[in-house]
Coordinates of C-alpha atoms in Angstrom, one line a residue:
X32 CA 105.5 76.4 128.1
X33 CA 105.8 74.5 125.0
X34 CA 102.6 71.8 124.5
X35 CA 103.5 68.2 123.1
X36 CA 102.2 67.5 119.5
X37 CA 101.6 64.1 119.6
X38 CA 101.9 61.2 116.4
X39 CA 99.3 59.3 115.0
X40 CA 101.8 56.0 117.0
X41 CA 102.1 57.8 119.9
X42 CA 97.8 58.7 120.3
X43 CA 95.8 55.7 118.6
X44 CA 95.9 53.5 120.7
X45 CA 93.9 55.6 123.2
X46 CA 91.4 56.2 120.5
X47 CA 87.7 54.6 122.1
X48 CA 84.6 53.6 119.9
X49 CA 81.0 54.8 120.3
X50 CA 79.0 55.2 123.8
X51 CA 75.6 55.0 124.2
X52 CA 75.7 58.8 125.5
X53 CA 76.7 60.2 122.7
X54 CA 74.9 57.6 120.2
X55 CA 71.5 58.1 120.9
X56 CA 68.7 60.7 120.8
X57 CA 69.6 64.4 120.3
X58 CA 68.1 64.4 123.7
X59 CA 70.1 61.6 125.0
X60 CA 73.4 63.6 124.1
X61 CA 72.6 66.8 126.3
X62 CA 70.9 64.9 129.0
X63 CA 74.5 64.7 130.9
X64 CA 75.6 68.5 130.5
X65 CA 75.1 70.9 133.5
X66 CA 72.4 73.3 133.5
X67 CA 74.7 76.1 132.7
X68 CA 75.8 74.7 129.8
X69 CA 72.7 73.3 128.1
X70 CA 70.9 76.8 129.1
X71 CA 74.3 78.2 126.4
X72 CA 72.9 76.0 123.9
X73 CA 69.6 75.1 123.8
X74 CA 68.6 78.1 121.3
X75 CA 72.3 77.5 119.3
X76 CA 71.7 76.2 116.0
X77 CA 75.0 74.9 115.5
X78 CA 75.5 73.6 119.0
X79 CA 72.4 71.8 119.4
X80 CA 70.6 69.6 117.0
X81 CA 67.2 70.1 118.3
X82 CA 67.2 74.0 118.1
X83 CA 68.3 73.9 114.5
X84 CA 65.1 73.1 113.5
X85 CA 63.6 76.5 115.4
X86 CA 66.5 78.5 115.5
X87 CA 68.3 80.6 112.7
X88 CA 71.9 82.1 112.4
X89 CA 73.7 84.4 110.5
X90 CA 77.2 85.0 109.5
X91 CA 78.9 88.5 108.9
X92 CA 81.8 88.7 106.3
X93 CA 83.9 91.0 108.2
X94 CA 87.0 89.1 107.8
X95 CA 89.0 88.7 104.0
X96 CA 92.8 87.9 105.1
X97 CA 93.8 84.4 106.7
X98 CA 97.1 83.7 107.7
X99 CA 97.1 80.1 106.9
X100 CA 96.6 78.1 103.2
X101 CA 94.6 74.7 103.4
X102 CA 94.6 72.5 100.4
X103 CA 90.9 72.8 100.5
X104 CA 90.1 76.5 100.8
X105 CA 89.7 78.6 98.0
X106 CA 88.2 82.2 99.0
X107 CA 85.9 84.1 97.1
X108 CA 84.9 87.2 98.2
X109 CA 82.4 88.1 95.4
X110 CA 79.9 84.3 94.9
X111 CA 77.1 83.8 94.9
X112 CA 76.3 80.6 93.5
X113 CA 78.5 78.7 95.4
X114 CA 77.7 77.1 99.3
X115 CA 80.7 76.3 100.9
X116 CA 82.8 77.8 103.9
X117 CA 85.1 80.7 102.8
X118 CA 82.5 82.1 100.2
X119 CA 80.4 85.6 100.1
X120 CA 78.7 87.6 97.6
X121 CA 80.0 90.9 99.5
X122 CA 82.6 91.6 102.2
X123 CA 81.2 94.0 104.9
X124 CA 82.9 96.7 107.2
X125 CA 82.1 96.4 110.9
X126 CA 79.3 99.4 110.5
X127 CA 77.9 97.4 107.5
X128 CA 78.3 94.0 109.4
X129 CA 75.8 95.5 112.7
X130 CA 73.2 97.7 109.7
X131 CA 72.9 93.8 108.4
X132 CA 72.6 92.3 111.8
X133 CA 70.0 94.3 113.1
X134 CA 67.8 94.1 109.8
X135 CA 67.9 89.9 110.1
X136 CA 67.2 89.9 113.3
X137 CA 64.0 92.5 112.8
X138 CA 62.9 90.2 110.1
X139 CA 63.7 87.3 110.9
X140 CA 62.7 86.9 115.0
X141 CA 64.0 83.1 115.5
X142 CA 67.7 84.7 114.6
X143 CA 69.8 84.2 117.8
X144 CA 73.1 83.8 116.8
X145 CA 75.5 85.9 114.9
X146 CA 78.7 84.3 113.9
X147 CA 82.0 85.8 112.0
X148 CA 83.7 82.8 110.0
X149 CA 85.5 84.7 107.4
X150 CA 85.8 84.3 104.6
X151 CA 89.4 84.4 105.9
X152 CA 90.4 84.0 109.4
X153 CA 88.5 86.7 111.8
X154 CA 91.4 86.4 114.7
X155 CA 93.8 87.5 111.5
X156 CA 91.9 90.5 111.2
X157 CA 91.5 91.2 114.8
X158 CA 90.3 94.9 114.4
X159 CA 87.7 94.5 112.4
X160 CA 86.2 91.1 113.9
X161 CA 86.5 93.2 117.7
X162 CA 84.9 96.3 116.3
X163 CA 82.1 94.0 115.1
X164 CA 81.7 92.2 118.4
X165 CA 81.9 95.8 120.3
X166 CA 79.3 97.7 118.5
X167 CA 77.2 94.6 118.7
X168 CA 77.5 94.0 122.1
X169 CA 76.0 97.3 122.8
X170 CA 73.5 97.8 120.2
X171 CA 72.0 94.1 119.9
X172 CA 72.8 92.6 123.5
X173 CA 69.7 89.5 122.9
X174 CA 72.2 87.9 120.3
X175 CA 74.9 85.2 120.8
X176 CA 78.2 86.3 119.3
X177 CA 80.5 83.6 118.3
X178 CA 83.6 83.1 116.2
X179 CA 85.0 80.3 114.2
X180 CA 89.2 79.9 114.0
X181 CA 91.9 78.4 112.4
X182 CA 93.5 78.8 115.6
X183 CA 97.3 79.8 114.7
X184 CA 96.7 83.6 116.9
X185 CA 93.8 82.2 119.3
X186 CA 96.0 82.3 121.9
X187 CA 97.1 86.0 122.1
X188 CA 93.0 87.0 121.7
X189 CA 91.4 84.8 124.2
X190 CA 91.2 87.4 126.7
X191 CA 89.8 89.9 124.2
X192 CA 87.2 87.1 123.2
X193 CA 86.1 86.8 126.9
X194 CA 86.1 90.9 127.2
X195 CA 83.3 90.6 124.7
X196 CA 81.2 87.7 126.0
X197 CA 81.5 85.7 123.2
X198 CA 80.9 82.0 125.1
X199 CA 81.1 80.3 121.9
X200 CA 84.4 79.2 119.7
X201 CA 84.7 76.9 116.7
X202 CA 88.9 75.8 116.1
X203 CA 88.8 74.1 113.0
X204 CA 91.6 71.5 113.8
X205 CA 92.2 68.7 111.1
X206 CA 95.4 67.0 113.0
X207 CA 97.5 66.3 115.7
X208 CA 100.2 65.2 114.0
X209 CA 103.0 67.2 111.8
X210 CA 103.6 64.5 109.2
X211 CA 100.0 64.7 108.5
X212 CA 99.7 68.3 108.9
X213 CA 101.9 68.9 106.4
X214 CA 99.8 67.3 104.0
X215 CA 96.9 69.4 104.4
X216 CA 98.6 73.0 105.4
X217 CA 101.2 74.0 102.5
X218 CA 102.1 77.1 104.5
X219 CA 100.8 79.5 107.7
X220 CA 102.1 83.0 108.1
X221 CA 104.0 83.2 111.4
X222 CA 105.9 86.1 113.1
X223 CA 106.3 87.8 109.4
X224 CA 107.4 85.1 107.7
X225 CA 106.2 82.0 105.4
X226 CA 107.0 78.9 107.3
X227 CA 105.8 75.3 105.0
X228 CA 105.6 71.9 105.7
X229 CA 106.3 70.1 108.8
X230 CA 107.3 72.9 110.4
X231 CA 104.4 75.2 110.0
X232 CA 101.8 72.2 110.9
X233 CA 103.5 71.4 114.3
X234 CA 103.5 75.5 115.0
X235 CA 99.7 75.4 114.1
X236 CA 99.0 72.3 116.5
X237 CA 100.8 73.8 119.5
X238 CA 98.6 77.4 119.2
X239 CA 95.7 75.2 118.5
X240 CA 96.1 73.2 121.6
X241 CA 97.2 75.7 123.5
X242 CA 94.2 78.1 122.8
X243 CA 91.5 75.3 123.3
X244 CA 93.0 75.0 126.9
X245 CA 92.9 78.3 127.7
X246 CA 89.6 78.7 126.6
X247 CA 87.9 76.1 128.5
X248 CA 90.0 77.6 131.5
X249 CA 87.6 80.7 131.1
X250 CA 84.9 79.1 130.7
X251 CA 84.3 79.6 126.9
X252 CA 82.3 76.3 124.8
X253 CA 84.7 74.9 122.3
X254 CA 83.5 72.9 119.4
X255 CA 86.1 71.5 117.2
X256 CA 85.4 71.1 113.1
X257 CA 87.3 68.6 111.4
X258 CA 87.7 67.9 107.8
X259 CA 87.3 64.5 107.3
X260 CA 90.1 64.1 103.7
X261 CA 90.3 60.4 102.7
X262 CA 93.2 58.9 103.0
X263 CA 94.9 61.8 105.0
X264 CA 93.3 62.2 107.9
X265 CA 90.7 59.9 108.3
X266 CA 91.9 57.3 110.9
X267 CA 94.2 59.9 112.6
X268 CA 90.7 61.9 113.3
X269 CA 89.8 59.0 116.0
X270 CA 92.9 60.4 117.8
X271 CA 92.1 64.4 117.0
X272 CA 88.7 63.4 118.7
X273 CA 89.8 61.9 122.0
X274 CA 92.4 64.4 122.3
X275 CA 90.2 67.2 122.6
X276 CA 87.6 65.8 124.6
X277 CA 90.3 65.3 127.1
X278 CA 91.2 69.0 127.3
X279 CA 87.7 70.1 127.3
X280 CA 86.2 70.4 123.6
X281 CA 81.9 70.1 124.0
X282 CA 81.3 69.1 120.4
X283 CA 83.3 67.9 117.7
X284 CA 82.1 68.6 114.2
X285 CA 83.5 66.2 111.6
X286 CA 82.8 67.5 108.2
X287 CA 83.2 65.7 105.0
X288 CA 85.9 67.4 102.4
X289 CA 84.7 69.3 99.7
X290 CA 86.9 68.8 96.9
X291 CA 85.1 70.0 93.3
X292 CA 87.0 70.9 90.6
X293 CA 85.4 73.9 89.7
X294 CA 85.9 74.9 93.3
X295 CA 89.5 76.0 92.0
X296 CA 91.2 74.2 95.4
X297 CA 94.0 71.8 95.7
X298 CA 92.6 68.9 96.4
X299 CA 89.6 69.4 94.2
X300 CA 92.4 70.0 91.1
X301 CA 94.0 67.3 92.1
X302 CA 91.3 65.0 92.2
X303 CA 91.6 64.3 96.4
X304 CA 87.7 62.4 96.5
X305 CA 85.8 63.4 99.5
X306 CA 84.2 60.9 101.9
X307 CA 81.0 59.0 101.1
X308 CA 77.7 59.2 103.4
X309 CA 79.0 55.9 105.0
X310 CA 82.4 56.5 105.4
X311 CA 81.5 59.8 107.4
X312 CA 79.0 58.6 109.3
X313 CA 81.0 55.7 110.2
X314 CA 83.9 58.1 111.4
X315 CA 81.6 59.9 113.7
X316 CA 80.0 56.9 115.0
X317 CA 84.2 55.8 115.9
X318 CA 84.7 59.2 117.3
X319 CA 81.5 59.9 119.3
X320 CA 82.8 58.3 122.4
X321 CA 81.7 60.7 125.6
X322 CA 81.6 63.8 123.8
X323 CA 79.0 65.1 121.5
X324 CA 79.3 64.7 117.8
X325 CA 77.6 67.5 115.9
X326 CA 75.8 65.9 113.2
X327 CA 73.6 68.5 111.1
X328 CA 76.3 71.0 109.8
X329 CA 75.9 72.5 106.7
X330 CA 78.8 73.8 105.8
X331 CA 77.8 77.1 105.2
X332 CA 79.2 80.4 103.1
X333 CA 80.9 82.9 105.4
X334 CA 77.8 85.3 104.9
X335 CA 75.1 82.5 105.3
X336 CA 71.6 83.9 106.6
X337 CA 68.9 82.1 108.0
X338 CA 68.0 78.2 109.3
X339 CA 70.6 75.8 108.9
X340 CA 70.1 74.2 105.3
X341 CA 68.5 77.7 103.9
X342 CA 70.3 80.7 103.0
X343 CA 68.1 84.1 102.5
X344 CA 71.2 86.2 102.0
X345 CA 70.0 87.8 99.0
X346 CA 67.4 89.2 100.7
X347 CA 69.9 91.1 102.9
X348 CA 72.0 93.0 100.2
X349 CA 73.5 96.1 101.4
X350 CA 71.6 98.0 99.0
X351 CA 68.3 96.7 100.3
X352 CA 69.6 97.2 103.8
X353 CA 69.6 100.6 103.0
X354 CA 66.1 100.6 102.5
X355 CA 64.3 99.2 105.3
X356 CA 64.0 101.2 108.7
X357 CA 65.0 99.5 111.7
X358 CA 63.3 99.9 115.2
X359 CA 65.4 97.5 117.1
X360 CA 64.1 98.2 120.3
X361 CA 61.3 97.1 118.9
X362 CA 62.2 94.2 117.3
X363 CA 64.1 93.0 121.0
X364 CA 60.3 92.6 122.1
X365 CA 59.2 91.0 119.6
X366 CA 62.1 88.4 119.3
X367 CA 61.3 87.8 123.0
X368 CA 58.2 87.0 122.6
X369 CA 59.1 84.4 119.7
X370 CA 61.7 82.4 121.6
X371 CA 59.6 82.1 124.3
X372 CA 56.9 80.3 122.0
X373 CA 59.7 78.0 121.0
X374 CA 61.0 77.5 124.4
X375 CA 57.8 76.7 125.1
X376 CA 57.3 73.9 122.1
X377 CA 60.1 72.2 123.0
X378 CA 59.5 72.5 126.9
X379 CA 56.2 70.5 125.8
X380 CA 58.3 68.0 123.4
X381 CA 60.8 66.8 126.0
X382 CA 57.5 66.1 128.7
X383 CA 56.4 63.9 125.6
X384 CA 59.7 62.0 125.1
X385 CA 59.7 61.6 128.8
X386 CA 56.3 59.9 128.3
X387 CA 57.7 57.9 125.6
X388 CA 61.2 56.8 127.1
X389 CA 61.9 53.3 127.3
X390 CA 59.0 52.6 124.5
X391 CA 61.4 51.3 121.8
X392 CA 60.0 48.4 120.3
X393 CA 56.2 47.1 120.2
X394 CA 55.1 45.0 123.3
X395 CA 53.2 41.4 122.7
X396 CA 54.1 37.8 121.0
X397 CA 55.6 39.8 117.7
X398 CA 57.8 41.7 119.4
X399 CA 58.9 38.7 122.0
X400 CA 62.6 37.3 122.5
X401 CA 63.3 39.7 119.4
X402 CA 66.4 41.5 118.4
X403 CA 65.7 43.9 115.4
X404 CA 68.3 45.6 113.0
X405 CA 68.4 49.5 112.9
X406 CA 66.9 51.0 110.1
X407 CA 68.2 54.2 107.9
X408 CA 65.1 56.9 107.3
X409 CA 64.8 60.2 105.5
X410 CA 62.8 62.9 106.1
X411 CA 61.8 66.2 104.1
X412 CA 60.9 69.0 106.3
X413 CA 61.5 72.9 106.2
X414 CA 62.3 73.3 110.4
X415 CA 59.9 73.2 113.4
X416 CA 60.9 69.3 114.2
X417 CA 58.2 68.1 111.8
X418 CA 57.4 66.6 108.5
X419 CA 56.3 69.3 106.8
X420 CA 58.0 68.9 102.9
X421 CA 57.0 67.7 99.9
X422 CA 59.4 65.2 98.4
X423 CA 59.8 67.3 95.2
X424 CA 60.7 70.5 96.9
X425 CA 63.3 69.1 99.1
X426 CA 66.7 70.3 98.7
X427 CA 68.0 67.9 101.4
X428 CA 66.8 65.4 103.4
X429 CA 67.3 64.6 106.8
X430 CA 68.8 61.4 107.5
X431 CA 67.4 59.4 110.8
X432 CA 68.3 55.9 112.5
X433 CA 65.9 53.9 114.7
X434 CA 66.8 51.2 116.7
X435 CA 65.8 49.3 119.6
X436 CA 67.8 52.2 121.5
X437 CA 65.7 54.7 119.9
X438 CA 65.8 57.0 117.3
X439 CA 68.9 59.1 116.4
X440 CA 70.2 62.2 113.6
X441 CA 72.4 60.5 111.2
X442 CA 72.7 63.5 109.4
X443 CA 72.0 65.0 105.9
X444 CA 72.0 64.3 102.1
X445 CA 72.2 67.2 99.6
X446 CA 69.9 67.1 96.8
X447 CA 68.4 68.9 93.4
X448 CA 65.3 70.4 93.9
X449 CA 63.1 67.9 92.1
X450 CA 59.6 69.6 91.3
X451 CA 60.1 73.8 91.2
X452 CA 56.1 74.6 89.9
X453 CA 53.6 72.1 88.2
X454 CA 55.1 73.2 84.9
X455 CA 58.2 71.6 85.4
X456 CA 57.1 68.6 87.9
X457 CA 57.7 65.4 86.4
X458 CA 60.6 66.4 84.1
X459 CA 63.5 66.9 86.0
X460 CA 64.8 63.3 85.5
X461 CA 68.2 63.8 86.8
X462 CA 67.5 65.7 89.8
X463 CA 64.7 62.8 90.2
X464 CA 67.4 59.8 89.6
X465 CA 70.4 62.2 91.9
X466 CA 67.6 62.3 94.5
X467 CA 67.0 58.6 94.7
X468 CA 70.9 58.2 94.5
X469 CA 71.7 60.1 97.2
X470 CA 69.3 58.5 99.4
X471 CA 71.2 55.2 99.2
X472 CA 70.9 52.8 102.7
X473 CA 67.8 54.5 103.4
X474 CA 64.3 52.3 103.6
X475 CA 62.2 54.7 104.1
X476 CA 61.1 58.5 102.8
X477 CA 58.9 60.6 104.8
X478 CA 57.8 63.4 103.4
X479 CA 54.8 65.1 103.5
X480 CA 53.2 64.7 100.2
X481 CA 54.8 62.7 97.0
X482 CA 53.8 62.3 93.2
X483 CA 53.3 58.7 92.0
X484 CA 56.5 58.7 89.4
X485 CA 59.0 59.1 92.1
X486 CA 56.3 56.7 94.4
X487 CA 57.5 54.4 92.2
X488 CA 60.8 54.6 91.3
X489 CA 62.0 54.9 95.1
X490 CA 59.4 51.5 95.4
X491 CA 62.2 50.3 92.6
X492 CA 65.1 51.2 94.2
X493 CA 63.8 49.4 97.5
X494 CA 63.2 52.8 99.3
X495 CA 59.5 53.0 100.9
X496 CA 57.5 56.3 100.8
X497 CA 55.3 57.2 103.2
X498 CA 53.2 60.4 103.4
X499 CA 50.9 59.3 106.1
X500 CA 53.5 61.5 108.9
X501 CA 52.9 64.8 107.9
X502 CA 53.2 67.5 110.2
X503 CA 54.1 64.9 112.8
X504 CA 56.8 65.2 114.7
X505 CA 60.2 63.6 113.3
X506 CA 61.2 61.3 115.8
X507 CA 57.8 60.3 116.7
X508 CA 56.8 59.2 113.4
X509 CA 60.2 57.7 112.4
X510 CA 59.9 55.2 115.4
X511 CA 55.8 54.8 114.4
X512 CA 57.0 53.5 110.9
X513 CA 59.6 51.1 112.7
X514 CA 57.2 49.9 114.9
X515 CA 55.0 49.3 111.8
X516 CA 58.0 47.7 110.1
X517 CA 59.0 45.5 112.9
X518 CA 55.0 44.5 113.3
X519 CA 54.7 43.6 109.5
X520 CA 57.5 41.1 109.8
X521 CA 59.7 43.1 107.5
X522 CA 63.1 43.0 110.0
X523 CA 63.1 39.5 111.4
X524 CA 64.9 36.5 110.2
X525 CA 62.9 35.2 107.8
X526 CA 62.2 38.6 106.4
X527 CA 65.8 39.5 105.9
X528 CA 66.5 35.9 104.3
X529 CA 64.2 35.7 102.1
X530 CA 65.3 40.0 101.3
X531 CA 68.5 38.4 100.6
X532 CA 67.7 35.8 98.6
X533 CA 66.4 38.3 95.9

């Protein structure tokens, strides 16, 4: 049975705004899933924004053909300087993929997820991708296997996907639409042939579609990426977004384009810009509506190892893999014992945001017959849910709203590493200015310890830092330093007047 491809005309306007489920806490947006499902993903880095701060993944590049062109994909198989989806330093073969897997996960025990994502497609090389998920289903049965798609052969694999217990899929789909399909796909490889344009985009739609429906049929979590490309896609995504919610999508990812120059893609040549921090987070916000949006994605290479926002590949080379010596059975035990600690830390976190629920704004005459504006944070921290950085070392910072509805991930701003050693803190003054650039709409930095030049320069760009959190807990202390806001009159009327004014 053929599937309908719909146009932008035909879907928008179904296309619904932001609900409070999906626009609150990361709490808030599992607090409606089944048991089943939130037992799937509680300990999935990249389905759940809690566990990405315990949790670590790893991708194997097992897969180097793809059997579609995007106009902003350019594979390398041999990089290691750049981080970006469809990049790695080394491909693998399936017996090298499982040496590499059972090394990270013996060294690092918060590993639970291993994912193939390329560099190609991994359902266009479906020997090599099933020979990984085989001897890794036998040999390491405490990890999560999960695969990332364009989607053009999903269909004709989903039963082999199932065969394997892999309950997590990613279909990277951009568009619902031909005409604007065609502006993103030049060509796909279908049935032997080239096909281009219109044609091959309403081919790729139909096997997406068709795919995401028969995996939700089985019982397989689908999270959708989406690349949000200005002026191409970006109000047709509303529509992607309510489309496949409706056929049974958990998460949809909406990415923003990466489109350098020295990338060597299409877009980046041709100068396609990619979203800013606003415009993406105001496209998630439109597309939230009942179904999670995944906010923290990174983006990462096709052989990224470690937490989300880290990448300890190097330290996994194949010629060092051939040096350590592996007692997996072993390791099994101690992993166990590991996620159980974490299981147990976050067991104890929800009892304290149970406690806290429904404490949004300070009680007592200054809070009275008040209505306060949201507020934009950052936050430097290295994982475990706290603040736990120093502002110079941060290479990203996590971006956090709170609101008289609470406190909710925004998501994340890339950054130079400002201070590397004391011989060279205090003279990076570009990374310094990119730093404070980048943390635009913010009004507030926490961050674990800071040095007075950048103390004051963020003071001069109307950004407050505060160091008084550290090793606090995220969400706790961003709410604290509203509360202190709210309390110091800096968010009522008057306040914003007068902040106006200036």
């Amino acid at each position: 049975m053929e599937l309908n491809v719909l146009n932008a005309d035909q879907a928008a306007a179904s296309a619904e705004g932001c609900s409070a489920s999906a626009c609150g806490s990361s709490n808030d947006q599992m607090s409606h899933l089944p048991d089943s499902i939130r037992e799937k993903v509680q300990n999935h880095p990249c389905y759940s924004e809690e566990a990405h701060h315990y949790f670590a993944r790893m991708h194997v590049a097992v897969a180097p053909a793809c059997n579609i062109q995007c106009h902003y994909c350019n594979r390398k198989y041999d990089c290691a300087n750049e981080s970006r989806p469809g990049v790695v330093s080394e491909l693998l073969t399936p017996d090298q993929a499982v040496k590499k897997t059972k090394a990270v996960a013996a060294n690092i025990p918060q590993m639970t997820v291993l994912g193939i994502a390329g560099p190609g497609d991994p359902l266009a090389n479906p020997e090599r991708t099933f020979e990984t998920f085989r001897r890794l289903s036998a040999e390491a049965p405490d990890i999560k296997l999960c695969v990332s798609t364009n989607g053009l052969t999903l269909p004709m694999h989903v039963e082999e996907l199932a065969k394997h217990n892999i309950d997590h899929v990613t279909i990277t789909i951009n568009c619902i639409d031909p005409e604007v399909g065609a502006k993103i796909y030049p060509w796909i490889y279908w049935n032997n042939r080239r096909v281009r344009g219109r044609a091959a985009a309403k081919i790729l739609i139909q096997q997406q579609q068709k795919g995401l429906e028969m995996l939700v049929a089985k019982g397989i979590l689908v999270k959708v990426n989406s690349v949000l490309i200005p002026g191409v896609n970006d109000e047709h995504l509303k529509v992607v977004s309510k489309i496949v919610k409706e056929k049974g999508a958990f998460l949809h990812n909406v990415m923003p384009l990466i489109a350098e120059e020295e990338h060597g893609t299409f877009y980046g040549v041709m100068g396609q810009r990619g979203p800013s921090d606003e415009e993406l987070q105001d496209l998630q916000d439109a597309c939230s509506g009942d179904m999670n949006m995944m906010r923290h994605c990174r983006q990462c290479r096709a052989d990224a190892v470690g937490m989300l926002g880290e990448d300890r590949g190097s330290e996994f080379t194949l010629d060092k893999i051939e040096t350590m010596d592996i007692d997996y059975d072993a390791a099994m035990k101690t992993r166990a014992i590991v996620h159980k600690g974490i299981e147990e830390e976050l067991a104890e976190k929800q009892l304290k945001r149970e406690r806290l629920a429904g404490v949004k704004v300070p009680s007592g005459p200054v809070a009275a017959n008040k209505s306060f504006r949201p507020v934009l944070m950052a936050v430097a921290t290295s994982g475990g849910g706290v603040i736990n950085q120093h502002f110079g070392h941060a290479t990203e910072f996590l971006v956090y709203e709170a609101s008289g509805n609470g406190v909710r991930f925004i998501g994340h701003r890339k950054v130079d590493q400002y201070c590397i050693g004391n011989d060279t803190c205090g003279e990076k003054e570009s990374a310094l200015a990119g730093s404070i650039r980048a943390l635009s709409g913010c009004e507030a930095v926490l961050c674990s310890k800071i040095g007075y030049e950048p103390w004051g320069l963020l003071e001069d760009a109307g950004i407050a830092p505060n160091g008084e959190y550290a090793m606090e807990p995220i969400e706790e202390a961003v709410m604290s330093v509203y509360q202190e806001m709210i309390t110091a009159g800096k968010l009522d009327a008057e306040s914003e007047l007068k902040k106006a004014e200036v």
